[in-house]
C-alpha positions as a Markdown table, in Angstrom:
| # | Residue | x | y | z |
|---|---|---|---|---|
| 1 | Unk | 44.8 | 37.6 | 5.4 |
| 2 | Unk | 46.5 | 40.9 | 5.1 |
| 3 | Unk | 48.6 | 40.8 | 8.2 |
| 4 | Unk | 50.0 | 37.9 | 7.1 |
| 5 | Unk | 51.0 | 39.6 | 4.1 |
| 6 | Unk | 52.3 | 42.7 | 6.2 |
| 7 | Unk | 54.8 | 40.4 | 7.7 |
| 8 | Unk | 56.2 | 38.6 | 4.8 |
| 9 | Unk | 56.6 | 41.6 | 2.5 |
| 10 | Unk | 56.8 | 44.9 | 5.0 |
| 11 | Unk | 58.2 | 43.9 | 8.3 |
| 12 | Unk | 61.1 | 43.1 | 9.3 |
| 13 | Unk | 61.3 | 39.4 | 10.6 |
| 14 | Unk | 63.4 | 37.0 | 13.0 |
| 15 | Unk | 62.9 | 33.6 | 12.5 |
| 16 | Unk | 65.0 | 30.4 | 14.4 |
| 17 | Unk | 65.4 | 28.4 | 11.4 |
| 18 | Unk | 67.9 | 25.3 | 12.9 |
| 19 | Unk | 68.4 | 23.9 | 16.5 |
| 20 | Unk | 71.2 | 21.7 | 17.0 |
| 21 | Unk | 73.3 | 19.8 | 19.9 |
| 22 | Unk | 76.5 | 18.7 | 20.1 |
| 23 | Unk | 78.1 | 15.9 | 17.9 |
| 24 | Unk | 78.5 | 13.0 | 20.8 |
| 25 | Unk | 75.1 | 13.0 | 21.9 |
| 26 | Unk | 72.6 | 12.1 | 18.5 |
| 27 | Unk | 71.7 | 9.3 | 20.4 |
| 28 | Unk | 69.2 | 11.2 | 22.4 |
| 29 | Unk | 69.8 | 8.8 | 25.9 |
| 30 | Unk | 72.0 | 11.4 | 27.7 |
| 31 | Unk | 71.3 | 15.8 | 28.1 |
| 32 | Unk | 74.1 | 17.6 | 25.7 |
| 33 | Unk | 76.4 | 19.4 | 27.0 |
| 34 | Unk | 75.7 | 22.1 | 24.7 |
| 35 | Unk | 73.2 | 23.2 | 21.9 |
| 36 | Unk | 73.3 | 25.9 | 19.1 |
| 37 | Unk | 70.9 | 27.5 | 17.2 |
| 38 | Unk | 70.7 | 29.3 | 13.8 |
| 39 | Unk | 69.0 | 32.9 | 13.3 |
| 40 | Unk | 67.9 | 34.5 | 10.5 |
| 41 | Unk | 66.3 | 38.4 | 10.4 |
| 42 | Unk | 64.8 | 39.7 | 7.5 |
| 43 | Unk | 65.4 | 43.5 | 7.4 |
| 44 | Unk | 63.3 | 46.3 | 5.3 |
| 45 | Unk | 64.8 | 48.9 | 3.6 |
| 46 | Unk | 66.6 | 51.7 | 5.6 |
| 47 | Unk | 68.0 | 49.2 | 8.4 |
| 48 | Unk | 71.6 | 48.8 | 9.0 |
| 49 | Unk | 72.2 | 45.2 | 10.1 |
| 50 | Unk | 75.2 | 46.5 | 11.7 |
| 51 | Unk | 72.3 | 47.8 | 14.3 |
| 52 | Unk | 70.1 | 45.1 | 14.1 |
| 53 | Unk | 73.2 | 42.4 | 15.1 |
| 54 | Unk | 74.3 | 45.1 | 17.7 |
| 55 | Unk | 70.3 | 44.9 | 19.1 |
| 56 | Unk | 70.4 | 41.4 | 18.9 |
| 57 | Unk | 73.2 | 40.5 | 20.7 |
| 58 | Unk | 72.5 | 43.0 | 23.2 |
| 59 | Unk | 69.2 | 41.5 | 24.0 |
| 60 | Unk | 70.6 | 37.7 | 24.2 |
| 61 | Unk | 73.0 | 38.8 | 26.5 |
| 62 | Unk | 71.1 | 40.9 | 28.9 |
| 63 | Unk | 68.1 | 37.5 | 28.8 |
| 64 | Unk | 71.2 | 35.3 | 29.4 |
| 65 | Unk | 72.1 | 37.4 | 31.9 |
| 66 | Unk | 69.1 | 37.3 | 33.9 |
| 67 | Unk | 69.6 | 33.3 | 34.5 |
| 68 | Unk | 72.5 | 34.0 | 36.7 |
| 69 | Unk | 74.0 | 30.4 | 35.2 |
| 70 | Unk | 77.5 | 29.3 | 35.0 |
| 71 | Unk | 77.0 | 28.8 | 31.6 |
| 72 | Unk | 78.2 | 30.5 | 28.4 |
| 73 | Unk | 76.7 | 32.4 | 25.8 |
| 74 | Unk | 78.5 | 32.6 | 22.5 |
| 75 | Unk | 76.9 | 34.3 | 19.5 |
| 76 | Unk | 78.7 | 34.5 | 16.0 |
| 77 | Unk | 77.7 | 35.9 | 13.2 |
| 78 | Unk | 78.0 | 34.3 | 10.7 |
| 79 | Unk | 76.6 | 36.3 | 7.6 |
| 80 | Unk | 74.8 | 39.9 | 6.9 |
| 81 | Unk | 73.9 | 41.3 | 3.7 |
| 82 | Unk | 72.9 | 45.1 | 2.8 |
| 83 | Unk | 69.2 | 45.7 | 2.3 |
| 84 | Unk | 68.0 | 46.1 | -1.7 |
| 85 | Unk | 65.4 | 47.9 | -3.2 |
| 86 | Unk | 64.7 | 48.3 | -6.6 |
| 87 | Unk | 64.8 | 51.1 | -8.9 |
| 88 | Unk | 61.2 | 51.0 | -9.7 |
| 89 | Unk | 61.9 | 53.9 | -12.0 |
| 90 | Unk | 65.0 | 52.1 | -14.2 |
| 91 | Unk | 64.4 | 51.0 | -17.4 |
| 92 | Unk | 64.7 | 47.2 | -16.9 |
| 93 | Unk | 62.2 | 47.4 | -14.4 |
| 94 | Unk | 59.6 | 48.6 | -16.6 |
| 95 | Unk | 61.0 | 46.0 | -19.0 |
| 96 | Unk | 60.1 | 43.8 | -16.8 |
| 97 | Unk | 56.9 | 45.0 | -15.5 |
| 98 | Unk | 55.3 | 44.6 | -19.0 |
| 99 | Unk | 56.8 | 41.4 | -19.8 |
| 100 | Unk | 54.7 | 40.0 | -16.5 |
| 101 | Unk | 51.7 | 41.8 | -17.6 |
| 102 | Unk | 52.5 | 41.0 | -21.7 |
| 103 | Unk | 52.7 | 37.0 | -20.4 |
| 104 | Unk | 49.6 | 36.9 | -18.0 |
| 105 | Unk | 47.5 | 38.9 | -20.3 |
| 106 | Unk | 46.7 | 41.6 | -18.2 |
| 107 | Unk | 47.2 | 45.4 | -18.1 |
| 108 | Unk | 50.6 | 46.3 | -16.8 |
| 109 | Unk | 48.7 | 48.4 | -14.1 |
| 110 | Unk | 47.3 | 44.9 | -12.5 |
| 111 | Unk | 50.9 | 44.2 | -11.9 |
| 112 | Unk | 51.5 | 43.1 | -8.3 |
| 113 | Unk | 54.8 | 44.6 | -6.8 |
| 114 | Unk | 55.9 | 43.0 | -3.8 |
| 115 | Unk | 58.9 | 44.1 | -1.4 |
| 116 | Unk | 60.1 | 40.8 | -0.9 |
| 117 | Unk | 63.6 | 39.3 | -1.1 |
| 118 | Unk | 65.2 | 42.6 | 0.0 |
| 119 | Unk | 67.9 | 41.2 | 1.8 |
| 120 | Unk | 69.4 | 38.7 | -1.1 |
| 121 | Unk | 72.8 | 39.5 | -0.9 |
| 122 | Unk | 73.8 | 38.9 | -4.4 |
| 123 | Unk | 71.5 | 41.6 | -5.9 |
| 124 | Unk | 73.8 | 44.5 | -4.5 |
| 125 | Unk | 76.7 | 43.1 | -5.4 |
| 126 | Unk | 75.4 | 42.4 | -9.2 |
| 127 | Unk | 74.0 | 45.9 | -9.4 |
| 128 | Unk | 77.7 | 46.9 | -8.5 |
| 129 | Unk | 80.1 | 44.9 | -10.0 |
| 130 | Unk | 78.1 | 44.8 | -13.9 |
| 131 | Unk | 76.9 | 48.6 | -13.3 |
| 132 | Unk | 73.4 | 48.1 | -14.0 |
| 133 | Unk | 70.2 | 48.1 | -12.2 |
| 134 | Unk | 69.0 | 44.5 | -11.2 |
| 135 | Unk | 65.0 | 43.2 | -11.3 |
| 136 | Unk | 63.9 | 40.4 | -9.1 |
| 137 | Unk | 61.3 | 38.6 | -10.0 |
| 138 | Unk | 59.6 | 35.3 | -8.2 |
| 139 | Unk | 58.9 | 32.9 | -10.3 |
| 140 | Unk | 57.8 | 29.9 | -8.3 |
């Protein structure tokens, strides 16, 4: 339903998306010696992911912490991007806007505008290297 929604395209999100061991032990017959995991966070608009890294590792830390093990924690990050938003009020976004409506056949009004993607890192960079707005647009 709508809360669904809400998270995909409003809130921010953390998601594990890979879980991994080491090298020498694929076989699955002994207990690896160490394991890794992959994070991804989905920020919204206004976040710094300097702060949201800093937060992060601040709480894997202190959890770790709490086990009192002689094991070691290692967290690297290993890529951030600068939140997007776009211009709803440019010129190639209205383009846009009424090329969606012009090729579903509906009033440009009945447009759905959905927040999602904001954290592509390539739009930013685009927008700054050509000098131009950029327009995202799902097409799957």
């Amino acid at each position: 339903g709508i809360e669904a929604l809400r998270r995909t395209w409003i809130r921010p999100a953390l998601s594990i998306t890979e879980v991994g061991q080491s090298a020498l032990h694929h076989h699955g017959r002994h207990i690896p010696h160490q394991a890794s995991c992959m994070v991804s966070v989905r920020t919204t608009p206004c976040q710094r992911h300097e702060d949201v890294v800093g937060c992060l590792r601040k709480h894997l830390k202190h959890e770790f912490d709490k086990r009192r093990s002689r094991n070691t924690l290692e967290i690297e990050t290993v890529a951030v991007s600068d939140w997007w938003e776009a211009k709803t009020t440019s010129c190639m976004y209205r383009a846009a806007r009424d090329a969606v409506a012009e090729a579903w056949g509906i009033d440009e009004s009945a447009v759905l505008e959905v927040r999602e993607g904001g954290t592509m890192p390539m739009l930013p960079v685009l927008e700054a290297e050509l000098g131009c707005d950029a327009v995202q647009m799902a097409l799957g």
